[in-house]
Coordinates of C-alpha atoms in Angstrom, one line a residue:
X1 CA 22.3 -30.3 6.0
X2 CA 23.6 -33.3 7.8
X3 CA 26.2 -31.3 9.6
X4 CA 23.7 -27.7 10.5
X5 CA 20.0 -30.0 11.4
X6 CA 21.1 -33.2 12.7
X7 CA 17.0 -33.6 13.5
X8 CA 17.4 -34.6 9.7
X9 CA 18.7 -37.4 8.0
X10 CA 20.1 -37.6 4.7
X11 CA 19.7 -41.1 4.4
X12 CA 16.5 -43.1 3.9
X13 CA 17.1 -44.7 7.4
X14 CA 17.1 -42.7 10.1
X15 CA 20.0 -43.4 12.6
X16 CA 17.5 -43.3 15.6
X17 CA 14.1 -43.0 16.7
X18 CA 14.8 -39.2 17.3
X19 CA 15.7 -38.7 14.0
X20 CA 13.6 -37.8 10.7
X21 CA 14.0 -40.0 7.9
X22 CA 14.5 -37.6 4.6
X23 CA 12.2 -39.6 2.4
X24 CA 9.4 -38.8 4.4
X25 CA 9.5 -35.1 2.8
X26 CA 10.8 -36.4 -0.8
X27 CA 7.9 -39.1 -1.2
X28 CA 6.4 -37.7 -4.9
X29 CA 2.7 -37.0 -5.0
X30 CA 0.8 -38.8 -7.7
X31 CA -0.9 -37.4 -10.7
X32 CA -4.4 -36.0 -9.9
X33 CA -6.9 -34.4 -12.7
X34 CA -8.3 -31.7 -10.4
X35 CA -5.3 -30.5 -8.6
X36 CA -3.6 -30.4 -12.3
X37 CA -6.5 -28.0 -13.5
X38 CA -6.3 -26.0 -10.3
X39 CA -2.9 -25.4 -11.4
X40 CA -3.9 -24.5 -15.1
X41 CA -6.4 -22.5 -13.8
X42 CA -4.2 -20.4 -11.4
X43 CA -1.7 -20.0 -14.6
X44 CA -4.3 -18.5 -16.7
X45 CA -5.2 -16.5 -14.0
X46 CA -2.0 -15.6 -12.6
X47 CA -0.5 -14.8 -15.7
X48 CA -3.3 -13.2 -17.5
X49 CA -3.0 -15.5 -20.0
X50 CA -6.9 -15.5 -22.8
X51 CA -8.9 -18.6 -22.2
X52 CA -8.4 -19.8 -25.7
X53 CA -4.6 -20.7 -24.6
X54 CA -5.6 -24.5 -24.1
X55 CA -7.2 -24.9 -27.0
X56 CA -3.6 -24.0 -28.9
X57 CA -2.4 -27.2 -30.2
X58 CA 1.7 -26.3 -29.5
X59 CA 0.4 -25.1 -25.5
X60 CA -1.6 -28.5 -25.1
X61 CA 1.8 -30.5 -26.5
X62 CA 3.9 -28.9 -23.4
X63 CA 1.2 -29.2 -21.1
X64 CA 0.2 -32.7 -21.8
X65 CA 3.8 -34.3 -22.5
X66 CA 4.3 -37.6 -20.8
X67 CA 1.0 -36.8 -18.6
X68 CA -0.8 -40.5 -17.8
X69 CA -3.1 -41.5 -20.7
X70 CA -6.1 -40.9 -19.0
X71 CA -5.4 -36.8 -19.6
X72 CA -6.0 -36.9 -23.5
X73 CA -6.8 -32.9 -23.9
X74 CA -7.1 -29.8 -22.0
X75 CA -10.4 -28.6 -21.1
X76 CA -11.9 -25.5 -23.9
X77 CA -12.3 -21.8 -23.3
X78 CA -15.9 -22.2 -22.4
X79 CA -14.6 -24.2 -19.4
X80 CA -11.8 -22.5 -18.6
X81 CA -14.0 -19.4 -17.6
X82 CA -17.1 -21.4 -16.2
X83 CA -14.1 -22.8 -13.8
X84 CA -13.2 -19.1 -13.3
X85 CA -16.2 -18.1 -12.4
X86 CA -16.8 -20.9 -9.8
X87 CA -13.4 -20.2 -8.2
X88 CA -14.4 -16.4 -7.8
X89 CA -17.7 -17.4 -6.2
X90 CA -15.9 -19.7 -3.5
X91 CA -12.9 -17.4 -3.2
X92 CA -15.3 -14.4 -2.3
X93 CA -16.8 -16.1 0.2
X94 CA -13.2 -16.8 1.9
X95 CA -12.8 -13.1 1.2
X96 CA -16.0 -12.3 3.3
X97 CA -15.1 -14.6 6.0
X98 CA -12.3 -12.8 6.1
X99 CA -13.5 -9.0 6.2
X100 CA -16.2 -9.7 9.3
X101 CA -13.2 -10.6 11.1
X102 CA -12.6 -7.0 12.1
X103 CA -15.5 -5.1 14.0
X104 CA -15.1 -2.2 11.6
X105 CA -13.7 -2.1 8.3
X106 CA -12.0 0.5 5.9
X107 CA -11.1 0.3 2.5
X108 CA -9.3 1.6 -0.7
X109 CA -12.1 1.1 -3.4
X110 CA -10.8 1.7 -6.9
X111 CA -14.2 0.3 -8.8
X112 CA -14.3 -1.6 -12.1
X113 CA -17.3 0.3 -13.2
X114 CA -19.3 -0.3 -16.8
X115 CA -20.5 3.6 -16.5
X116 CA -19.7 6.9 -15.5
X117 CA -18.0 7.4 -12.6
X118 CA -20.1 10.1 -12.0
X119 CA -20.6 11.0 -7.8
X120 CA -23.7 9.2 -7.3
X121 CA -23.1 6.1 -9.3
X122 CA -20.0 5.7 -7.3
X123 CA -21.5 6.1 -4.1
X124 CA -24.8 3.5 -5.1
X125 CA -21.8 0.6 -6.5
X126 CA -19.9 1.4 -3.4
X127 CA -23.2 0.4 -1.4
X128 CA -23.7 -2.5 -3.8
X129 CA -20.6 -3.3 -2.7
X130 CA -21.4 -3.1 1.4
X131 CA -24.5 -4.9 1.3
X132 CA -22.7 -7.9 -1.0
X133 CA -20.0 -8.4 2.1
X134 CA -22.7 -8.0 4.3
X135 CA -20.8 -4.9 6.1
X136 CA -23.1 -1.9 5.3
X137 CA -22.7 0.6 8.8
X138 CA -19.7 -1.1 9.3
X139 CA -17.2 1.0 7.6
X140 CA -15.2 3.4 9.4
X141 CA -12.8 5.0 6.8
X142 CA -12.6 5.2 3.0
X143 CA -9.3 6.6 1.3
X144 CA -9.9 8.3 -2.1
X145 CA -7.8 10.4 -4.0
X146 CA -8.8 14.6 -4.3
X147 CA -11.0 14.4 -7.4
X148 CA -14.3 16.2 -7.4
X149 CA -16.8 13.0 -8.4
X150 CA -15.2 11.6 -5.0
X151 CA -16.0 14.6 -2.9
X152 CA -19.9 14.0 -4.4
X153 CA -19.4 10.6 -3.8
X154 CA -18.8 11.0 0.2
X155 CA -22.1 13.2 0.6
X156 CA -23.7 10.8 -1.6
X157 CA -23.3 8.1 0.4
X158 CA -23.8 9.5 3.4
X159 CA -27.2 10.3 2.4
X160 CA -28.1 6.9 1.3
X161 CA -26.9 5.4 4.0
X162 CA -28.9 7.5 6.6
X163 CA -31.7 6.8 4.7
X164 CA -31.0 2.5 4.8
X165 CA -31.2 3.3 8.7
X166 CA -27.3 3.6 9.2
X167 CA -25.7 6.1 11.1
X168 CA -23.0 7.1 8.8
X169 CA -19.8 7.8 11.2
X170 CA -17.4 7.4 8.1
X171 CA -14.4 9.4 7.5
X172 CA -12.9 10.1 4.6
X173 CA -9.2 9.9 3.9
X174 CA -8.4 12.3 1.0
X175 CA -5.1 10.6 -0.5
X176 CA -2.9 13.6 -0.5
X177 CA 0.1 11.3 -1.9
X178 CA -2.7 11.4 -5.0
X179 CA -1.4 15.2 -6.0
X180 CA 2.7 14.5 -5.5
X181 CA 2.5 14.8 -9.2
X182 CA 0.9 17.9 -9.0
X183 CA 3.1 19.8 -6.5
X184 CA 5.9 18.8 -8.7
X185 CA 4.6 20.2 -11.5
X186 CA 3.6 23.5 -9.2
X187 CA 7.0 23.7 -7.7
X188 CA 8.5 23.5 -11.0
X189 CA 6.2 25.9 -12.8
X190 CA 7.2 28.5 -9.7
X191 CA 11.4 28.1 -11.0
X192 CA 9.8 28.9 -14.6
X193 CA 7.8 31.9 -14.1
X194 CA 10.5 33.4 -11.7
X195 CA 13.0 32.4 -14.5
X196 CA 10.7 33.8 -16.9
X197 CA 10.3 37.1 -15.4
X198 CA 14.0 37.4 -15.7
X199 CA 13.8 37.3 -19.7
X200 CA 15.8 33.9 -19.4
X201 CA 14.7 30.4 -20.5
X202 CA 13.5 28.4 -17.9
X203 CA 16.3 25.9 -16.6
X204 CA 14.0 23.3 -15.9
X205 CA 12.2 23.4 -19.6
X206 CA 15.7 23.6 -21.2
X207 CA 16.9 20.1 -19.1
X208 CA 13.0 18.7 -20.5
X209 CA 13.0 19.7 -23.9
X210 CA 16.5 18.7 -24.6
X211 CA 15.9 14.8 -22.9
X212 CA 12.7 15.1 -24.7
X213 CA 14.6 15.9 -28.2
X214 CA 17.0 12.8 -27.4
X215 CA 14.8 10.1 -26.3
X216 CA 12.6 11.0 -29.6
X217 CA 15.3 11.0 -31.8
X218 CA 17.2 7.4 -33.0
X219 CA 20.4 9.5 -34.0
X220 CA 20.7 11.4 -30.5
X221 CA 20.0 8.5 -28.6
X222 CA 23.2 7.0 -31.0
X223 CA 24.9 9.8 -30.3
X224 CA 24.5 9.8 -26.4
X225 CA 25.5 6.3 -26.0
X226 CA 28.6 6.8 -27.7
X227 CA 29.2 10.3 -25.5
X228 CA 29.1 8.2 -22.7
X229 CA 31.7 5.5 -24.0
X230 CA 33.8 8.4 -24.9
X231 CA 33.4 9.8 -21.2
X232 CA 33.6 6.8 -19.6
X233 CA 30.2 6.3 -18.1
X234 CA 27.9 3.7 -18.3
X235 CA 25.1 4.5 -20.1
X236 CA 21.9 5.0 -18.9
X237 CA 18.7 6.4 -20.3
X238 CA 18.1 10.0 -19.7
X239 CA 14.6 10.3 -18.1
X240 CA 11.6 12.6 -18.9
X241 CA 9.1 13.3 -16.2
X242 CA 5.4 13.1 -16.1
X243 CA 2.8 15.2 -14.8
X244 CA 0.8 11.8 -14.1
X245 CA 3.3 10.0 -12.3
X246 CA 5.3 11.1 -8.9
X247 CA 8.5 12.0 -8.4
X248 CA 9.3 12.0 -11.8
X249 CA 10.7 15.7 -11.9
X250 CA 13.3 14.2 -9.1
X251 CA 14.2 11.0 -11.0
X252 CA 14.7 13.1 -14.2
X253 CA 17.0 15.4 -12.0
X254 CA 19.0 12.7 -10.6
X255 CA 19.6 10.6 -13.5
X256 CA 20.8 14.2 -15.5
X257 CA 23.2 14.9 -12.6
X258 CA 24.1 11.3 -13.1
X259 CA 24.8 11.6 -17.0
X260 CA 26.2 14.9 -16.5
X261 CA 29.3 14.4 -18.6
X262 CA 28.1 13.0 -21.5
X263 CA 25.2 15.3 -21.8
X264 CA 27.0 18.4 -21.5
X265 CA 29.5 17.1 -24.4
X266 CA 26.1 15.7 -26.5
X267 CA 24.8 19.8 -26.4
X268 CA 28.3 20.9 -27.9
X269 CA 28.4 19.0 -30.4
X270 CA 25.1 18.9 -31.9
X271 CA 23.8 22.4 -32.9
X272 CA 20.3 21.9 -32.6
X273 CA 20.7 20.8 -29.0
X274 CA 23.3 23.6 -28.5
X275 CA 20.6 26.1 -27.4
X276 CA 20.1 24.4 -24.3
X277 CA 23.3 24.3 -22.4
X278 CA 23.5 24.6 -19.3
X279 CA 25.8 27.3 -17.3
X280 CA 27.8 25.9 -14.0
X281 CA 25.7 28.2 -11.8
X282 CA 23.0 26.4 -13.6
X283 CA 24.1 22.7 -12.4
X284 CA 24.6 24.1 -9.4
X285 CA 21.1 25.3 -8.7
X286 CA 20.0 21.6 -10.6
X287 CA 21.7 19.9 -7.3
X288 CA 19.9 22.6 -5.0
X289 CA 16.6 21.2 -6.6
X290 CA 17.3 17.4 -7.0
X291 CA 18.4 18.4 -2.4
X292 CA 15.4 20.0 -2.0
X293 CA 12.9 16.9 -3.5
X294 CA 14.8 13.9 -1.9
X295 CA 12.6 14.6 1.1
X296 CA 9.8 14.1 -1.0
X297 CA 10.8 11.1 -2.5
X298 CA 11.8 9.6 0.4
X299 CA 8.6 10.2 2.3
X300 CA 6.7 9.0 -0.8
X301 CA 8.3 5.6 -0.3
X302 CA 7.4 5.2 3.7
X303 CA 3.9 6.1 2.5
X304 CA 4.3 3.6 -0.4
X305 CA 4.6 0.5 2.0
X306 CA 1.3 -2.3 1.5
X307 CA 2.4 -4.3 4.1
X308 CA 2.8 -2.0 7.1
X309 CA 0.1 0.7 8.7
X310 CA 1.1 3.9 7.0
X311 CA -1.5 5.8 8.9
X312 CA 0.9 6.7 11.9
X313 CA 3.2 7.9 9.6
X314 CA 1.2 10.4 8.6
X315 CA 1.3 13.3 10.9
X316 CA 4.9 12.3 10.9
X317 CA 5.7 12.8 7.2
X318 CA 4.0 16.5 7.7
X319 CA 6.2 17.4 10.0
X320 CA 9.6 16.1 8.6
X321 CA 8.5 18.3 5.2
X322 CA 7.5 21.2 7.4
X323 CA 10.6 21.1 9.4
X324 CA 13.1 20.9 5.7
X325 CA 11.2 23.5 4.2
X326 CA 11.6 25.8 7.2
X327 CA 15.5 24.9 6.7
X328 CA 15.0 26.9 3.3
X329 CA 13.8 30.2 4.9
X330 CA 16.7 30.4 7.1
X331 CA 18.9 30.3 4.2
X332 CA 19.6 33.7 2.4
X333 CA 22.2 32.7 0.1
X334 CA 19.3 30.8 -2.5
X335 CA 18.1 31.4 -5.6
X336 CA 15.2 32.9 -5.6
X337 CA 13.7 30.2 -7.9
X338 CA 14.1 27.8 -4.9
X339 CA 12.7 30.3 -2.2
X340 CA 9.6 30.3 -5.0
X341 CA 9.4 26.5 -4.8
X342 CA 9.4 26.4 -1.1
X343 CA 6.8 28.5 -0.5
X344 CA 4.7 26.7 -3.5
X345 CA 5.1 23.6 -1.2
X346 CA 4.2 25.2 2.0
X347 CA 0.8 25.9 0.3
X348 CA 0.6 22.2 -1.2
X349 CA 1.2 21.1 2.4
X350 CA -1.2 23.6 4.2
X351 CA -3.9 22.7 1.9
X352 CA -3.9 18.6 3.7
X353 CA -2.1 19.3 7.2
X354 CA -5.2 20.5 8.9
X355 CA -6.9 17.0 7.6
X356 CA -4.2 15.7 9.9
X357 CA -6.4 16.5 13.1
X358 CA -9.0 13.8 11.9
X359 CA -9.9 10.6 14.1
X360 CA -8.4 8.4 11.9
X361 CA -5.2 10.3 11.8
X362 CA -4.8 10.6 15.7
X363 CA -6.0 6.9 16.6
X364 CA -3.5 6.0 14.4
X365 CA -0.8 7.3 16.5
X366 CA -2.4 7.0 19.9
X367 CA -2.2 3.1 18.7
X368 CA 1.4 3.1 17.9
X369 CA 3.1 1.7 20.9
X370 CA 5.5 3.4 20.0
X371 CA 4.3 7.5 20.1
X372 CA 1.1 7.5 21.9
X373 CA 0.6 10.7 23.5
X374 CA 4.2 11.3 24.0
X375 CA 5.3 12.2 20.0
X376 CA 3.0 15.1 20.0
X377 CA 5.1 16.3 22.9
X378 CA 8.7 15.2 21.1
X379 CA 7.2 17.6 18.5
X380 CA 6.4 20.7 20.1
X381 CA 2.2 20.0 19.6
X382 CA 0.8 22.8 22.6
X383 CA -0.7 21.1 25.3
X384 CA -4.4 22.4 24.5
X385 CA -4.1 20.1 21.3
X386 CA -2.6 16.9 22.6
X387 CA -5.5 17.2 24.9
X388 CA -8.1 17.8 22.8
X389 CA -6.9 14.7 20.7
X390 CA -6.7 12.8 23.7
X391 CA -10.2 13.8 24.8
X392 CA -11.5 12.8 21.1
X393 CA -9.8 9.6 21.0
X394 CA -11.5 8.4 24.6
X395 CA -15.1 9.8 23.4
X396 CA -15.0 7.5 20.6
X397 CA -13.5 4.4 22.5
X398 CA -16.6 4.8 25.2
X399 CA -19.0 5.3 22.8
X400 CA -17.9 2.5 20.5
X401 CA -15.6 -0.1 22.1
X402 CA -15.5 0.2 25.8
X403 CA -17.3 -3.4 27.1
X404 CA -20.7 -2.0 28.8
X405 CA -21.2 -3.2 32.9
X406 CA -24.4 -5.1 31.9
X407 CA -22.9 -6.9 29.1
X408 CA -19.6 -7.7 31.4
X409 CA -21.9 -8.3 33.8
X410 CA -24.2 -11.4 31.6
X411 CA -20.6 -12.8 30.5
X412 CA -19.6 -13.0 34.5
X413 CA -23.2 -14.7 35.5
X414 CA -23.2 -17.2 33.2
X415 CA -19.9 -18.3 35.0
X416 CA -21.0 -17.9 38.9
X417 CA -23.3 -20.0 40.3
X418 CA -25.8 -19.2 43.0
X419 CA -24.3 -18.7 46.2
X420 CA -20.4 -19.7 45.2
X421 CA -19.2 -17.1 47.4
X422 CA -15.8 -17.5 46.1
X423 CA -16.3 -16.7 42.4
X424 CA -18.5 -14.1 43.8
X425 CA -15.1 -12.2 45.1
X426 CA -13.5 -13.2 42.1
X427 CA -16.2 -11.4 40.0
X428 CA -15.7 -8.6 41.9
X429 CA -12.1 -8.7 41.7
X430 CA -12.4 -8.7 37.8
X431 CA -15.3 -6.2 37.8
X432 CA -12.2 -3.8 38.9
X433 CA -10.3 -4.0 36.3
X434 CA -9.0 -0.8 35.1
X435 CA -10.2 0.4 31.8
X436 CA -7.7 -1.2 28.7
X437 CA -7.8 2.4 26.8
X438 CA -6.6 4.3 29.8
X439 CA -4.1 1.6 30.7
X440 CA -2.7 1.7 27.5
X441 CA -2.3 5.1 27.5
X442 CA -1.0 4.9 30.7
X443 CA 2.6 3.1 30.2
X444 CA 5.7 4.4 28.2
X445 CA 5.7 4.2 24.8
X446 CA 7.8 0.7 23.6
X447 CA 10.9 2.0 22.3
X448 CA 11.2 -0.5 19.2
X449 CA 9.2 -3.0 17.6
X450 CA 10.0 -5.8 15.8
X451 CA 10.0 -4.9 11.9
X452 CA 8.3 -2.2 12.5
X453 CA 5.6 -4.6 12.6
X454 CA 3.1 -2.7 15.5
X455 CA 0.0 -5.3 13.9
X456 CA 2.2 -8.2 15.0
X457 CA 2.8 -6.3 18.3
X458 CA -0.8 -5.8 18.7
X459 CA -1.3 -9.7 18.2
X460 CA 1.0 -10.3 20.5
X461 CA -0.6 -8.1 23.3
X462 CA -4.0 -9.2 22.5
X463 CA -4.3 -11.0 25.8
X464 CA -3.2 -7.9 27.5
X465 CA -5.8 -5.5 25.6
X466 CA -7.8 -7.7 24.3
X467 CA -10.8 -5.1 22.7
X468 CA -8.2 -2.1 22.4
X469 CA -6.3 -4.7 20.2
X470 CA -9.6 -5.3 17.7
X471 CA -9.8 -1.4 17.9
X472 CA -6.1 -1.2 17.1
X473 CA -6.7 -3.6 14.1
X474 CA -9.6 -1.5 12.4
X475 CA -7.9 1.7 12.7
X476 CA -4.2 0.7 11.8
X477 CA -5.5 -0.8 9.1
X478 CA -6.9 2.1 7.7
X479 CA -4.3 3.2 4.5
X480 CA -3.1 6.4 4.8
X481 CA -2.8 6.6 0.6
X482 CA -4.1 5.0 -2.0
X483 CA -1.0 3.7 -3.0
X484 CA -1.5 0.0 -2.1
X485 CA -4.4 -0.5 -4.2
X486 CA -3.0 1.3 -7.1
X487 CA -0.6 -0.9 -7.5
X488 CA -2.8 -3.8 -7.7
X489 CA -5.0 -1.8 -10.4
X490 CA -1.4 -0.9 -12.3
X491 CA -1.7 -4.6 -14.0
X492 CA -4.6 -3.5 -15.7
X493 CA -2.9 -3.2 -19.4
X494 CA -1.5 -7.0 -18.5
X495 CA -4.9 -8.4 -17.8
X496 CA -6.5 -6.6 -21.1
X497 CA -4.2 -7.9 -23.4
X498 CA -4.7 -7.3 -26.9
X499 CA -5.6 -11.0 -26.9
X500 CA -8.2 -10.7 -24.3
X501 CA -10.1 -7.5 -25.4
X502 CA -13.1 -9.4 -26.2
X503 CA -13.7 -10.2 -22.2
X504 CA -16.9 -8.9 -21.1
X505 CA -16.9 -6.3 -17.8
X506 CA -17.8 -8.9 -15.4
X507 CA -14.9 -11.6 -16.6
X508 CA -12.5 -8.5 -15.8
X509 CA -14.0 -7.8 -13.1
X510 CA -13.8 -11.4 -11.4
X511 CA -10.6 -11.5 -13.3
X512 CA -9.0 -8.8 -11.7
X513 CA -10.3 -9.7 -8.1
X514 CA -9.3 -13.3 -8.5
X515 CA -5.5 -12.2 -9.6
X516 CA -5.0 -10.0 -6.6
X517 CA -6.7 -12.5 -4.1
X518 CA -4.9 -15.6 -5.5
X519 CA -1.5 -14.0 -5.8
X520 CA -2.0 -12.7 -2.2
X521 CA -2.8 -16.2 -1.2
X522 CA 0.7 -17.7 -2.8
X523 CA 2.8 -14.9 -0.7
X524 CA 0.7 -16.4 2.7
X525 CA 1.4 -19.8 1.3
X526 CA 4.9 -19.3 1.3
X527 CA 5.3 -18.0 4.6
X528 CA 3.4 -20.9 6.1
X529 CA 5.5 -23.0 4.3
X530 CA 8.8 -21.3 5.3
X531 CA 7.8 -21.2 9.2
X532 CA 6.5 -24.7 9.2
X533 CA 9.9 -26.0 7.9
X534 CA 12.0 -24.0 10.4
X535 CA 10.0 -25.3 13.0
X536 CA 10.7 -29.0 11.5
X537 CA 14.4 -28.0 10.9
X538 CA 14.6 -26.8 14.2
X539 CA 13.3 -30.1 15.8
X540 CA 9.4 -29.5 15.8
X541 CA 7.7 -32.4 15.5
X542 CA 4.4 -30.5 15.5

């Protein structure tokens, strides 16, 4: 350290006025009662841990070893969740602050409901919901996955909205990532019929049911292990897919091709896996299908990403699909089976693409500094469309972002006095200034951006465009899948533990929202942290 930030001393004494002393960052903070239950709290929290932890004699010995004598027991259950209950109250409001930030606001409900999630009960707790954060007419998208109660949930709303007195301008985002597992099951159903038809055993229900037979049996599971010493491989478990979960056909795939060796040699030498060998031509048309899903996966994971606008990437994704499928019907040396899978997921895609042409979809690439109107021309889009898109995208920002003359027009006044004939000019000067949409539009598209960050390019443009920036941040914003939030739901089964099943709905509901927002709060804290002491490490004394 002494040699890389000589701002820094290692010694106690710095060697000149310039230079930082290192105790002053290693002074220990003393022992206080609230910020030690502030961390108890955020470890029950954070680690779904049941209330009734502190009242376990061997968890109050670790947490109250050599603590000062003034800390003689852990506070009880009843406590612990009163505490929790406070902390959700004040960490909502930050969560509030937060949201009326933005001018308009989308979101990826996924409910924690006591009832049936029937249509209209999800559209009344999704107003519930509005009016709580105060943003009621204020919302601008809403991503859901295909299911029916949330198509009756959409008209729903809409009607009790209109009839609260808001105009209900909200579009809904059906989550098409939400049926991945479905077109794999519908590509692969297409190889089994067409393998069917052909008075043969379906290849893919041979690979299934014979991982299926190993993973459930102790003695084949034995018995692969030691095929793969024998063959040299290291072992890995041979996957199953599920209809419930994506990609899963292609990870099954790929981790067969993987343990190819040792499988084949596990079917010849057990007869009651025997039936379910697999030809050469056979693995050869197994690699043609694990090619022709990689594009799935892959786009799966772009869409996948929490921490960057996946709305842009949208339109995108379609056509990367389209364009490898097309590859297919090019190709007349296939299997049938995979010209019947291509064209299954031609109709998967056709169902969503002409969603594609929705506000939400082209503000989202309009706002990309890096397409604008220019990637529907890298992608052969006619000229009619790009224009129409074009046309759409400037009705809205008129209607609903432009600054009006009269309210440009108060903000200047209140800055010119009578008869300064100077900032009179200067008004008029600024009065001319061309409109920030158009502009925008205007320039080349950037040709990278940092990380791939465009928010943080937004931010850094603000000055520039300074109301097509809060536009930008409502409408990048907007998720593109649901995939973010499910992720957060996925540690449901953690925060019901068998040792917390007696929680009532509310405690998991302020649960729940109190793990996401507190864990979200540790990652900001981190970066803070991490920036602050580069700036210090780089000689900041701020």
């Amino acid at each position: 350290m002494g040699r890389m930030h000589k701002a820094i001393s290692i010694s106690n004494q710095p060697n000149s006025p310039n230079t930082l002393g290192i105790k002053k960052y290693l002074q220990p903070k003393g022992f206080a009662k609230d910020d030690f239950e502030k961390k108890l709290l955020d470890f029950i929290i954070l680690t779904d841990q049941p209330f009734t932890i502190t009242e376990s004699e061997s968890f109050q010995g670790f947490a109250l070893y050599n603590r000062p004598s003034e800390i003689k027991s852990l506070p009880c259950a009843k406590t612990i969740k009163a505490k929790l209950l406070q902390l959700y109250d004040l960490e909502k409001v930050n969560v509030a602050k937060k949201v009326e930030r933005c001018s308009r606001k989308n979101i990826d409900y996924n409910g924690l409901l006591d009832f049936a999630h029937s249509g209209k009960l999800l559209a009344e707790s999704l107003v519930k919901f509005f009016e709580d954060y105060q943003i009621l007419g204020k919302i601008s998208t809403i991503t859901t996955d295909n299911a029916s109660n949330n198509i009756t949930m959409m008209k729903e709303l809409e009607s009790i909205m209109s009839e609260k007195g808001n105009h209900s301008d909200v579009e809904s985002l059906d989550d098409s990532s939400s049926d991945e597992n479905q077109f794999d099951s519908d590509v692969n159903s297409s190889g089994e019929d067409e393998a069917s038809s052909s008075n043969t055993l379906s290849i893919y229900e041979r690979v299934r049911k014979s991982i299926s037979m190993i993973r459930r049996s102790s003695y084949f599971r034995q018995s692969f292990y030691e095929a793969c010493e024998i063959k040299k491989v290291k072992h890995k478990q041979l996957v199953l897919d599920n209809q419930v979960r994506w990609n899963t056909g292609y990870f099954m795939l790929t981790r067969l091709m993987e343990m190819r060796e040792p499988y084949k040699s596990l079917l010849r030498s057990e007869k009651q896996l025997s039936s379910f060998q697999l030809e050469e031509h056979e693995w050869d048309l197994i690699s043609e299908m694990i090619t022709f899903l990689k594009p799935f996966y892959e786009m799966t994971l772009h869409l996948s990403k929490a921490k960057q606008p996946s709305m842009t990437l949208s339109a995108a994704i379609y056509m990367e699909l389209y364009k490898h499928l097309e590859s297919y019907n090019s190709r007349s040396n296939l299997p049938k089976e995979m010209m019947v899978a291509a064209k299954a997921a031609c109709e998967k895609l056709n169902k969503y693409y002409p969603e594609s042409d929705g506000l939400v979809y082209i503000l989202g690439l309009l706002l990309d500094p890096r397409c604008k109107l220019e990637w529907y021309k890298s992608v052969g889009i006619d000229t009619q469309t790009i224009r129409k898109n074009k046309r759409t995208a400037l009705e809205f920002w008129d209607e609903f972002y432009k600054p009006s003359h009269e309210s440009v027009n108060n903000a200047e006044d209140k800055l010119v006095d009578d008869g300064d004939i100077l900032s009179s000019q200067m008004k008029r000067k600024r009065m001319s200034k061309p409109d920030e949409f158009r502009t925008y539009l205007s320039m080349p598209p950037v040709e990278k951006v940092v990380n791939n960050d465009i928010l943080q390019w937004w931010k850094d443009h603000e000055q520039s465009f300074p109301v097509l920036a809060s536009m930008a941040r409502d409408f990048l914003a907007a998720s593109g899948t649901g995939v973010p939030i499910e992720r957060v739901f996925s540690f449901g089964p953690d925060l019901l533990s068998p040792k917390r099943l007696s929680m009532q709905v509310e405690t998991v509901r302020k649960s729940f929202c109190l793990k996401a927002w507190r864990k979200t709060a540790l990652v900001t804290y981190k970066q803070n942290k991490m920036i602050a002491v580069a700036k210090i490490m780089a000689g900041s004394r701020d």
